[in-house]
Amino acid sequence: MPLVLAATPLGDSRDASPRLVSALGDADVIAAEDTRRLRALAAALDVTPSGRIVSFYEDVETARLPKLLEALHADETVLLVTDAGMPSVSDPGYRLVAACVAENLPVTCLPGPSAVTTALAVSGLPSDRFCFEGFAPRKAGEKAKWFASLAAEQRTVVFFESPHRLAATLAEAAQTLGDRRAAVCRELTKTYEEVRRGTLAELAEWAADGVRGEITVVLEGAQPAAVSVSDLVEEVASRVAAGERLKSVAAEIADVTGVSRKELYDAVLAARRG
């Protein structure tokens, strides 16, 4: 039987899928990040787990692996759940999945809520390309280096932060990244859900008064550097020298960079004439 990774509601138990309800009742073993939260969720869903319930949080994750692998080898179904969202995404689970893969044990997933994609969807920022960075570094020096490494990242960035560090993190981001847009998503799907949008400086000022709850931050990506026709002439000429047609190459590169096709074509011809 497989290891089953099951996404759990971020806050509203009504977001639980029917498959999750069924799995909670049928699994032979349930590995839970917090067994008290698991029992509360089961009660809210009116389901009684029939299997063994074991704790599986970060500090005991490695120690619990042998017994869980033993259960899987014995053809038992192991259901892995965390406090909210998808296991292994900044939550326990990765080590167990990796161990199962190494031992050729089946792994499957019950998809469902994710704070990452939920925050991205409501942020109002571009969502066609994004990256997830986990939790922001805690130490100020490491945090500054981290934001510096993201300065040229053109994809939208999603990361988690604790409420008591949020103001300092946003202030550091504003200092490093400038007037970048962002969204702070607080208590997603819960009673006091709040989404604050604005520049990093505006959000840092707002957070300075104190913020509570689970926090997901969505950060606008860097704007691509402006490209001039003269910057592209050498690239076009190089590809033409390798055998490609000038018209086709100029059109392709112009479409990607946004420059004028005609201007690029003419500039290459002018460079040829010397």
C-alpha atoms as a PDB file:
ATOM      1  CA  MET A   1       0.000   0.000   0.000  1.00  0.00           C
ATOM      2  CA  PRO A   2       1.233   3.542  -0.646  1.00  0.00           C
ATOM      3  CA  LEU A   3       2.360   6.504   1.331  1.00  0.00           C
ATOM      4  CA  VAL A   4      -0.446   9.038   0.867  1.00  0.00           C
ATOM      5  CA  LEU A   5       0.370  12.753   1.118  1.00  0.00           C
ATOM      6  CA  ALA A   6      -2.862  14.574   1.925  1.00  0.00           C
ATOM      7  CA  ALA A   7      -3.432  18.319   1.745  1.00  0.00           C
ATOM      8  CA  THR A   8      -5.471  19.624   4.671  1.00  0.00           C
ATOM      9  CA  PRO A   9      -7.556  22.820   4.931  1.00  0.00           C
ATOM     10  CA  LEU A  10      -5.696  26.054   5.619  1.00  0.00           C
ATOM     11  CA  GLY A  11      -8.330  27.063   8.124  1.00  0.00           C
ATOM     12  CA  ASP A  12     -11.847  26.284   6.970  1.00  0.00           C
ATOM     13  CA  SER A  13     -12.618  22.580   7.433  1.00  0.00           C
ATOM     14  CA  ARG A  14     -15.193  22.775   4.628  1.00  0.00           C
ATOM     15  CA  ASP A  15     -12.286  22.904   2.175  1.00  0.00           C
ATOM     16  CA  ALA A  16     -11.464  19.264   2.968  1.00  0.00           C
ATOM     17  CA  SER A  17     -11.961  16.968  -0.005  1.00  0.00           C
ATOM     18  CA  PRO A  18     -14.162  13.856   0.188  1.00  0.00           C
ATOM     19  CA  ARG A  19     -11.038  11.815  -0.540  1.00  0.00           C
ATOM     20  CA  LEU A  20      -9.334  13.275   2.545  1.00  0.00           C
ATOM     21  CA  VAL A  21     -12.346  12.395   4.703  1.00  0.00           C
ATOM     22  CA  SER A  22     -12.294   8.842   3.386  1.00  0.00           C
ATOM     23  CA  ALA A  23      -8.531   8.506   3.856  1.00  0.00           C
ATOM     24  CA  LEU A  24      -8.697   9.716   7.462  1.00  0.00           C
ATOM     25  CA  GLY A  25     -11.191   6.980   8.242  1.00  0.00           C
ATOM     26  CA  ASP A  26      -9.461   4.159   6.353  1.00  0.00           C
ATOM     27  CA  ALA A  27      -5.689   4.624   6.737  1.00  0.00           C
ATOM     28  CA  ASP A  28      -3.789   2.046   8.759  1.00  0.00           C
ATOM     29  CA  VAL A  29      -1.387   4.702  10.055  1.00  0.00           C
ATOM     30  CA  ILE A  30      -1.800   8.473  10.183  1.00  0.00           C
ATOM     31  CA  ALA A  31       1.414  10.453  10.590  1.00  0.00           C
ATOM     32  CA  ALA A  32       0.399  13.931  11.756  1.00  0.00           C
ATOM     33  CA  GLU A  33       2.463  17.048  12.375  1.00  0.00           C
ATOM     34  CA  ASP A  34       0.237  17.823  15.368  1.00  0.00           C
ATOM     35  CA  THR A  35      -1.966  14.989  16.618  1.00  0.00           C
ATOM     36  CA  ARG A  36      -4.246  17.394  18.503  1.00  0.00           C
ATOM     37  CA  ARG A  37      -4.962  19.380  15.359  1.00  0.00           C
ATOM     38  CA  LEU A  38      -5.556  16.154  13.475  1.00  0.00           C
ATOM     39  CA  ARG A  39      -8.150  15.005  16.003  1.00  0.00           C
ATOM     40  CA  ALA A  40      -9.817  18.431  15.895  1.00  0.00           C
ATOM     41  CA  LEU A  41      -9.978  18.275  12.094  1.00  0.00           C
ATOM     42  CA  ALA A  42     -11.375  14.745  12.184  1.00  0.00           C
ATOM     43  CA  ALA A  43     -14.048  15.857  14.647  1.00  0.00           C
ATOM     44  CA  ALA A  44     -14.955  18.826  12.449  1.00  0.00           C
ATOM     45  CA  LEU A  45     -15.299  16.459   9.491  1.00  0.00           C
ATOM     46  CA  ASP A  46     -17.290  13.954  11.543  1.00  0.00           C
ATOM     47  CA  VAL A  47     -14.881  11.125  10.796  1.00  0.00           C
ATOM     48  CA  THR A  48     -13.280   8.697  13.245  1.00  0.00           C
ATOM     49  CA  PRO A  49      -9.758   7.535  12.322  1.00  0.00           C
ATOM     50  CA  SER A  50      -9.502   3.751  12.572  1.00  0.00           C
ATOM     51  CA  GLY A  51      -5.731   3.525  12.240  1.00  0.00           C
ATOM     52  CA  ARG A  52      -2.808   4.273  14.517  1.00  0.00           C
ATOM     53  CA  ILE A  53      -1.979   7.965  14.928  1.00  0.00           C
ATOM     54  CA  VAL A  54       1.670   8.966  15.352  1.00  0.00           C
ATOM     55  CA  SER A  55       3.244  12.381  15.664  1.00  0.00           C
ATOM     56  CA  PHE A  56       5.456  13.427  12.760  1.00  0.00           C
ATOM     57  CA  TYR A  57       6.896  16.907  13.244  1.00  0.00           C
ATOM     58  CA  GLU A  58      10.276  18.333  12.305  1.00  0.00           C
ATOM     59  CA  ASP A  59      12.194  17.344  15.453  1.00  0.00           C
ATOM     60  CA  VAL A  60      11.131  13.678  15.293  1.00  0.00           C
ATOM     61  CA  GLU A  61      10.846  13.257  11.531  1.00  0.00           C
ATOM     62  CA  THR A  62      14.089  11.318  11.076  1.00  0.00           C
ATOM     63  CA  ALA A  63      13.486   9.111  14.120  1.00  0.00           C
ATOM     64  CA  ARG A  64       9.986   8.143  12.909  1.00  0.00           C
ATOM     65  CA  LEU A  65      11.092   7.078   9.423  1.00  0.00           C
ATOM     66  CA  PRO A  66      12.047   3.422  10.160  1.00  0.00           C
ATOM     67  CA  LYS A  67       8.674   2.537  11.708  1.00  0.00           C
ATOM     68  CA  LEU A  68       6.715   4.228   8.935  1.00  0.00           C
ATOM     69  CA  LEU A  69       8.787   2.490   6.264  1.00  0.00           C
ATOM     70  CA  GLU A  70       8.263  -0.788   8.116  1.00  0.00           C
ATOM     71  CA  ALA A  71       4.491  -0.227   7.985  1.00  0.00           C
ATOM     72  CA  LEU A  72       4.639   0.470   4.254  1.00  0.00           C
ATOM     73  CA  HIS A  73       6.696  -2.670   3.641  1.00  0.00           C
ATOM     74  CA  ALA A  74       4.007  -4.563   5.605  1.00  0.00           C
ATOM     75  CA  ASP A  75       1.466  -3.373   3.009  1.00  0.00           C
ATOM     76  CA  GLU A  76      -0.172  -0.835   5.315  1.00  0.00           C
ATOM     77  CA  THR A  77      -1.440   2.518   4.091  1.00  0.00           C
ATOM     78  CA  VAL A  78       0.339   5.459   5.725  1.00  0.00           C
ATOM     79  CA  LEU A  79      -1.449   8.812   5.508  1.00  0.00           C
ATOM     80  CA  LEU A  80       0.747  11.877   6.052  1.00  0.00           C
ATOM     81  CA  VAL A  81      -0.897  15.164   7.037  1.00  0.00           C
ATOM     82  CA  THR A  82       0.470  18.447   8.344  1.00  0.00           C
ATOM     83  CA  ASP A  83      -1.221  21.290  10.212  1.00  0.00           C
ATOM     84  CA  ALA A  84      -2.385  22.970   7.001  1.00  0.00           C
ATOM     85  CA  GLY A  85      -1.745  22.686   3.282  1.00  0.00           C
ATOM     86  CA  MET A  86       0.445  20.216   1.445  1.00  0.00           C
ATOM     87  CA  PRO A  87       2.941  18.000   3.303  1.00  0.00           C
ATOM     88  CA  SER A  88       6.625  18.506   2.388  1.00  0.00           C
ATOM     89  CA  VAL A  89       6.069  22.123   1.243  1.00  0.00           C
ATOM     90  CA  SER A  90       7.919  23.892   4.089  1.00  0.00           C
ATOM     91  CA  ASP A  91       6.415  21.177   6.300  1.00  0.00           C
ATOM     92  CA  PRO A  92       7.459  17.643   7.321  1.00  0.00           C
ATOM     93  CA  GLY A  93       7.301  15.041   4.582  1.00  0.00           C
ATOM     94  CA  TYR A  94      10.224  15.437   2.211  1.00  0.00           C
ATOM     95  CA  ARG A  95      12.487  12.976   4.049  1.00  0.00           C
ATOM     96  CA  LEU A  96       9.789  10.310   4.144  1.00  0.00           C
ATOM     97  CA  VAL A  97       8.997  10.729   0.449  1.00  0.00           C
ATOM     98  CA  ALA A  98      12.698  10.547  -0.426  1.00  0.00           C
ATOM     99  CA  ALA A  99      13.071   7.381   1.674  1.00  0.00           C
ATOM    100  CA  CYS A 100      10.097   5.775  -0.060  1.00  0.00           C
ATOM    101  CA  VAL A 101      11.519   6.629  -3.479  1.00  0.00           C
ATOM    102  CA  ALA A 102      14.884   5.158  -2.476  1.00  0.00           C
ATOM    103  CA  GLU A 103      13.185   1.916  -1.379  1.00  0.00           C
ATOM    104  CA  ASN A 104      10.867   1.786  -4.397  1.00  0.00           C
ATOM    105  CA  LEU A 105       7.743   2.178  -2.264  1.00  0.00           C
ATOM    106  CA  PRO A 106       4.678   3.781  -3.891  1.00  0.00           C
ATOM    107  CA  VAL A 107       3.815   7.398  -3.090  1.00  0.00           C
ATOM    108  CA  THR A 108       0.595   9.140  -4.042  1.00  0.00           C
ATOM    109  CA  CYS A 109      -1.076  12.443  -3.214  1.00  0.00           C
ATOM    110  CA  LEU A 110      -4.525  13.742  -2.332  1.00  0.00           C
ATOM    111  CA  PRO A 111      -4.300  17.297  -3.732  1.00  0.00           C
ATOM    112  CA  GLY A 112      -5.954  20.201  -2.047  1.00  0.00           C
ATOM    113  CA  PRO A 113      -5.345  23.551  -0.355  1.00  0.00           C
ATOM    114  CA  SER A 114      -1.989  25.294  -0.591  1.00  0.00           C
ATOM    115  CA  ALA A 115      -1.141  28.643   0.978  1.00  0.00           C
ATOM    116  CA  VAL A 116       1.396  29.242  -1.806  1.00  0.00           C
ATOM    117  CA  THR A 117      -0.988  29.092  -4.755  1.00  0.00           C
ATOM    118  CA  THR A 118      -3.899  30.590  -2.800  1.00  0.00           C
ATOM    119  CA  ALA A 119      -1.866  33.691  -1.911  1.00  0.00           C
ATOM    120  CA  LEU A 120      -0.532  33.941  -5.458  1.00  0.00           C
ATOM    121  CA  ALA A 121      -4.050  33.799  -6.892  1.00  0.00           C
ATOM    122  CA  VAL A 122      -5.427  36.627  -4.718  1.00  0.00           C
ATOM    123  CA  SER A 123      -2.307  38.817  -4.750  1.00  0.00           C
ATOM    124  CA  GLY A 124      -3.099  40.652  -7.966  1.00  0.00           C
ATOM    125  CA  LEU A 125       0.483  40.095  -9.121  1.00  0.00           C
ATOM    126  CA  PRO A 126       1.550  38.135 -12.232  1.00  0.00           C
ATOM    127  CA  SER A 127       0.985  34.422 -11.711  1.00  0.00           C
ATOM    128  CA  ASP A 128       2.104  32.928 -15.021  1.00  0.00           C
ATOM    129  CA  ARG A 129       5.607  32.353 -13.635  1.00  0.00           C
ATOM    130  CA  PHE A 130       6.536  32.247  -9.950  1.00  0.00           C
ATOM    131  CA  CYS A 131       8.970  30.711  -7.480  1.00  0.00           C
ATOM    132  CA  PHE A 132       8.491  29.634  -3.879  1.00  0.00           C
ATOM    133  CA  GLU A 133      11.259  30.456  -1.396  1.00  0.00           C
ATOM    134  CA  GLY A 134       9.992  28.823   1.805  1.00  0.00           C
ATOM    135  CA  PHE A 135      10.527  30.863   4.981  1.00  0.00           C
ATOM    136  CA  ALA A 136      12.550  34.072   4.890  1.00  0.00           C
ATOM    137  CA  PRO A 137      15.901  33.828   6.744  1.00  0.00           C
ATOM    138  CA  ARG A 138      15.684  34.838  10.399  1.00  0.00           C
ATOM    139  CA  LYS A 139      19.000  36.679  10.843  1.00  0.00           C
ATOM    140  CA  ALA A 140      19.235  40.229   9.512  1.00  0.00           C
ATOM    141  CA  GLY A 141      22.498  39.686   7.621  1.00  0.00           C
ATOM    142  CA  GLU A 142      21.264  36.515   5.947  1.00  0.00           C
ATOM    143  CA  LYS A 143      17.983  38.210   5.119  1.00  0.00           C
ATOM    144  CA  ALA A 144      19.759  41.106   3.396  1.00  0.00           C
ATOM    145  CA  LYS A 145      21.812  38.683   1.281  1.00  0.00           C
ATOM    146  CA  TRP A 146      18.670  36.713   0.457  1.00  0.00           C
ATOM    147  CA  PHE A 147      16.811  39.763  -0.839  1.00  0.00           C
ATOM    148  CA  ALA A 148      19.908  40.815  -2.782  1.00  0.00           C
ATOM    149  CA  SER A 149      19.892  37.406  -4.479  1.00  0.00           C
ATOM    150  CA  LEU A 150      16.256  38.020  -5.487  1.00  0.00           C
ATOM    151  CA  ALA A 151      16.894  41.492  -6.896  1.00  0.00           C
ATOM    152  CA  ALA A 152      17.113  40.261 -10.491  1.00  0.00           C
ATOM    153  CA  GLU A 153      14.459  37.524 -10.159  1.00  0.00           C
ATOM    154  CA  GLN A 154      11.801  38.302 -12.763  1.00  0.00           C
ATOM    155  CA  ARG A 155       9.304  35.710 -11.559  1.00  0.00           C
ATOM    156  CA  THR A 156       6.805  36.551  -8.838  1.00  0.00           C
ATOM    157  CA  VAL A 157       8.224  35.365  -5.491  1.00  0.00           C
ATOM    158  CA  VAL A 158       6.156  33.708  -2.746  1.00  0.00           C
ATOM    159  CA  PHE A 159       7.510  33.151   0.753  1.00  0.00           C
ATOM    160  CA  PHE A 160       6.360  32.577   4.328  1.00  0.00           C
ATOM    161  CA  GLU A 161       7.143  34.783   7.311  1.00  0.00           C
ATOM    162  CA  SER A 162       6.237  34.806  10.991  1.00  0.00           C
ATOM    163  CA  PRO A 163       4.015  37.708  12.098  1.00  0.00           C
ATOM    164  CA  HIS A 164       6.487  39.133  14.623  1.00  0.00           C
ATOM    165  CA  ARG A 165       9.275  39.345  12.011  1.00  0.00           C
ATOM    166  CA  LEU A 166       7.112  40.611   9.160  1.00  0.00           C
ATOM    167  CA  ALA A 167       7.664  44.365   9.624  1.00  0.00           C
ATOM    168  CA  ALA A 168      11.457  44.030   9.733  1.00  0.00           C
ATOM    169  CA  THR A 169      11.439  41.695   6.736  1.00  0.00           C
ATOM    170  CA  LEU A 170       9.337  44.061   4.635  1.00  0.00           C
ATOM    171  CA  ALA A 171      11.521  47.022   5.650  1.00  0.00           C
ATOM    172  CA  GLU A 172      14.644  45.103   4.598  1.00  0.00           C
ATOM    173  CA  ALA A 173      12.972  44.167   1.323  1.00  0.00           C
ATOM    174  CA  ALA A 174      12.051  47.802   0.649  1.00  0.00           C
ATOM    175  CA  GLN A 175      15.617  48.922   1.338  1.00  0.00           C
ATOM    176  CA  THR A 176      17.107  46.267  -0.962  1.00  0.00           C
ATOM    177  CA  LEU A 177      14.493  46.043  -3.722  1.00  0.00           C
ATOM    178  CA  GLY A 178      13.074  49.545  -3.768  1.00  0.00           C
ATOM    179  CA  ASP A 179       9.515  50.451  -4.720  1.00  0.00           C
ATOM    180  CA  ARG A 180       8.454  46.900  -5.593  1.00  0.00           C
ATOM    181  CA  ARG A 181       4.804  45.850  -5.293  1.00  0.00           C
ATOM    182  CA  ALA A 182       3.810  43.080  -2.901  1.00  0.00           C
ATOM    183  CA  ALA A 183       0.873  41.497  -1.113  1.00  0.00           C
ATOM    184  CA  VAL A 184       0.704  40.234   2.459  1.00  0.00           C
ATOM    185  CA  CYS A 185      -1.865  37.468   2.838  1.00  0.00           C
ATOM    186  CA  ARG A 186      -2.899  36.822   6.429  1.00  0.00           C
ATOM    187  CA  GLU A 187      -5.047  34.016   7.847  1.00  0.00           C
ATOM    188  CA  LEU A 188      -6.080  32.698   4.430  1.00  0.00           C
ATOM    189  CA  THR A 189      -9.546  31.062   4.390  1.00  0.00           C
ATOM    190  CA  LYS A 190     -10.012  31.827   8.093  1.00  0.00           C
ATOM    191  CA  THR A 191     -12.464  34.159   9.822  1.00  0.00           C
ATOM    192  CA  TYR A 192     -10.085  37.127   9.851  1.00  0.00           C
ATOM    193  CA  GLU A 193      -8.585  36.643   6.396  1.00  0.00           C
ATOM    194  CA  GLU A 194      -6.881  39.775   5.141  1.00  0.00           C
ATOM    195  CA  VAL A 195      -4.952  40.623   1.991  1.00  0.00           C
ATOM    196  CA  ARG A 196      -2.927  43.840   2.040  1.00  0.00           C
ATOM    197  CA  ARG A 197      -1.514  45.102  -1.248  1.00  0.00           C
ATOM    198  CA  GLY A 198       0.896  47.967  -1.867  1.00  0.00           C
ATOM    199  CA  THR A 199       4.550  48.822  -2.193  1.00  0.00           C
ATOM    200  CA  LEU A 200       7.056  47.205   0.140  1.00  0.00           C
ATOM    201  CA  ALA A 201       7.496  50.486   2.023  1.00  0.00           C
ATOM    202  CA  GLU A 202       3.735  50.898   2.467  1.00  0.00           C
ATOM    203  CA  LEU A 203       3.350  47.351   3.713  1.00  0.00           C
ATOM    204  CA  ALA A 204       6.318  47.696   6.091  1.00  0.00           C
ATOM    205  CA  GLU A 205       4.698  50.788   7.618  1.00  0.00           C
ATOM    206  CA  TRP A 206       1.391  48.948   8.010  1.00  0.00           C
ATOM    207  CA  ALA A 207       3.043  45.879   9.595  1.00  0.00           C
ATOM    208  CA  ALA A 208       4.951  48.034  12.093  1.00  0.00           C
ATOM    209  CA  ASP A 209       1.775  48.322  14.172  1.00  0.00           C
ATOM    210  CA  GLY A 210       1.781  44.552  14.704  1.00  0.00           C
ATOM    211  CA  VAL A 211       0.331  41.656  12.751  1.00  0.00           C
ATOM    212  CA  ARG A 212      -1.071  38.326  13.857  1.00  0.00           C
ATOM    213  CA  GLY A 213      -1.747  34.998  12.194  1.00  0.00           C
ATOM    214  CA  GLU A 214      -0.258  32.852   9.434  1.00  0.00           C
ATOM    215  CA  ILE A 215       1.514  35.016   6.857  1.00  0.00           C
ATOM    216  CA  THR A 216       2.263  34.453   3.179  1.00  0.00           C
ATOM    217  CA  VAL A 217       4.018  37.204   1.228  1.00  0.00           C
ATOM    218  CA  VAL A 218       3.821  37.592  -2.543  1.00  0.00           C
ATOM    219  CA  LEU A 219       6.508  39.801  -4.086  1.00  0.00           C
ATOM    220  CA  GLU A 220       6.527  41.333  -7.546  1.00  0.00           C
ATOM    221  CA  GLY A 221       9.340  40.142  -9.791  1.00  0.00           C
ATOM    222  CA  ALA A 222      12.027  42.426 -11.172  1.00  0.00           C
ATOM    223  CA  GLN A 223      11.289  44.251 -14.386  1.00  0.00           C
ATOM    224  CA  PRO A 224      13.438  43.033 -17.295  1.00  0.00           C
ATOM    225  CA  ALA A 225      16.250  45.371 -18.203  1.00  0.00           C
ATOM    226  CA  ALA A 226      15.552  47.556 -21.217  1.00  0.00           C
ATOM    227  CA  VAL A 227      17.186  46.237 -24.379  1.00  0.00           C
ATOM    228  CA  SER A 228      18.232  48.451 -27.278  1.00  0.00           C
ATOM    229  CA  VAL A 229      18.520  47.481 -30.927  1.00  0.00           C
ATOM    230  CA  SER A 230      22.301  48.019 -30.846  1.00  0.00           C
ATOM    231  CA  ASP A 231      22.594  45.468 -28.008  1.00  0.00           C
ATOM    232  CA  LEU A 232      21.105  42.772 -30.260  1.00  0.00           C
ATOM    233  CA  VAL A 233      22.951  43.308 -33.518  1.00  0.00           C
ATOM    234  CA  GLU A 234      25.879  41.042 -32.627  1.00  0.00           C
ATOM    235  CA  GLU A 235      23.555  38.181 -31.566  1.00  0.00           C
ATOM    236  CA  VAL A 236      21.595  38.370 -34.829  1.00  0.00           C
ATOM    237  CA  ALA A 237      24.770  38.606 -36.925  1.00  0.00           C
ATOM    238  CA  SER A 238      26.257  35.587 -35.149  1.00  0.00           C
ATOM    239  CA  ARG A 239      23.218  33.418 -35.855  1.00  0.00           C
ATOM    240  CA  VAL A 240      23.079  34.556 -39.484  1.00  0.00           C
ATOM    241  CA  ALA A 241      26.771  33.707 -39.887  1.00  0.00           C
ATOM    242  CA  ALA A 242      25.930  30.223 -38.599  1.00  0.00           C
ATOM    243  CA  GLY A 243      23.453  29.725 -41.447  1.00  0.00           C
ATOM    244  CA  GLU A 244      20.108  31.127 -40.283  1.00  0.00           C
ATOM    245  CA  ARG A 245      18.069  33.586 -42.352  1.00  0.00           C
ATOM    246  CA  LEU A 246      18.422  37.215 -41.312  1.00  0.00           C
ATOM    247  CA  LYS A 247      14.724  37.986 -41.650  1.00  0.00           C
ATOM    248  CA  SER A 248      13.679  35.030 -39.489  1.00  0.00           C
ATOM    249  CA  VAL A 249      16.268  35.655 -36.764  1.00  0.00           C
ATOM    250  CA  ALA A 250      15.499  39.379 -36.597  1.00  0.00           C
ATOM    251  CA  ALA A 251      11.775  38.644 -36.307  1.00  0.00           C
ATOM    252  CA  GLU A 252      12.276  36.041 -33.565  1.00  0.00           C
ATOM    253  CA  ILE A 253      14.574  38.187 -31.425  1.00  0.00           C
ATOM    254  CA  ALA A 254      12.411  41.267 -31.914  1.00  0.00           C
ATOM    255  CA  ASP A 255       9.338  39.373 -30.728  1.00  0.00           C
ATOM    256  CA  VAL A 256      11.145  38.169 -27.585  1.00  0.00           C
ATOM    257  CA  THR A 257      12.723  41.502 -26.655  1.00  0.00           C
ATOM    258  CA  GLY A 258      10.034  43.893 -27.830  1.00  0.00           C
ATOM    259  CA  VAL A 259      12.234  45.935 -30.154  1.00  0.00           C
ATOM    260  CA  SER A 260      11.140  46.885 -33.686  1.00  0.00           C
ATOM    261  CA  ARG A 261      11.711  44.141 -36.255  1.00  0.00           C
ATOM    262  CA  LYS A 262      12.468  46.658 -39.000  1.00  0.00           C
ATOM    263  CA  GLU A 263      14.903  48.639 -36.857  1.00  0.00           C
ATOM    264  CA  LEU A 264      16.773  45.491 -35.875  1.00  0.00           C
ATOM    265  CA  TYR A 265      16.874  44.222 -39.468  1.00  0.00           C
ATOM    266  CA  ASP A 266      18.131  47.579 -40.748  1.00  0.00           C
ATOM    267  CA  ALA A 267      20.731  47.810 -37.966  1.00  0.00           C
ATOM    268  CA  VAL A 268      22.215  44.428 -38.909  1.00  0.00           C
ATOM    269  CA  LEU A 269      22.402  45.456 -42.568  1.00  0.00           C
ATOM    270  CA  ALA A 270      24.092  48.736 -41.591  1.00  0.00           C
ATOM    271  CA  ALA A 271      26.633  46.860 -39.484  1.00  0.00           C
ATOM    272  CA  ARG A 272      27.425  44.626 -42.455  1.00  0.00           C
ATOM    273  CA  ARG A 273      28.129  47.662 -44.622  1.00  0.00           C
ATOM    274  CA  GLY A 274      30.528  48.905 -41.990  1.00  0.00           C
END
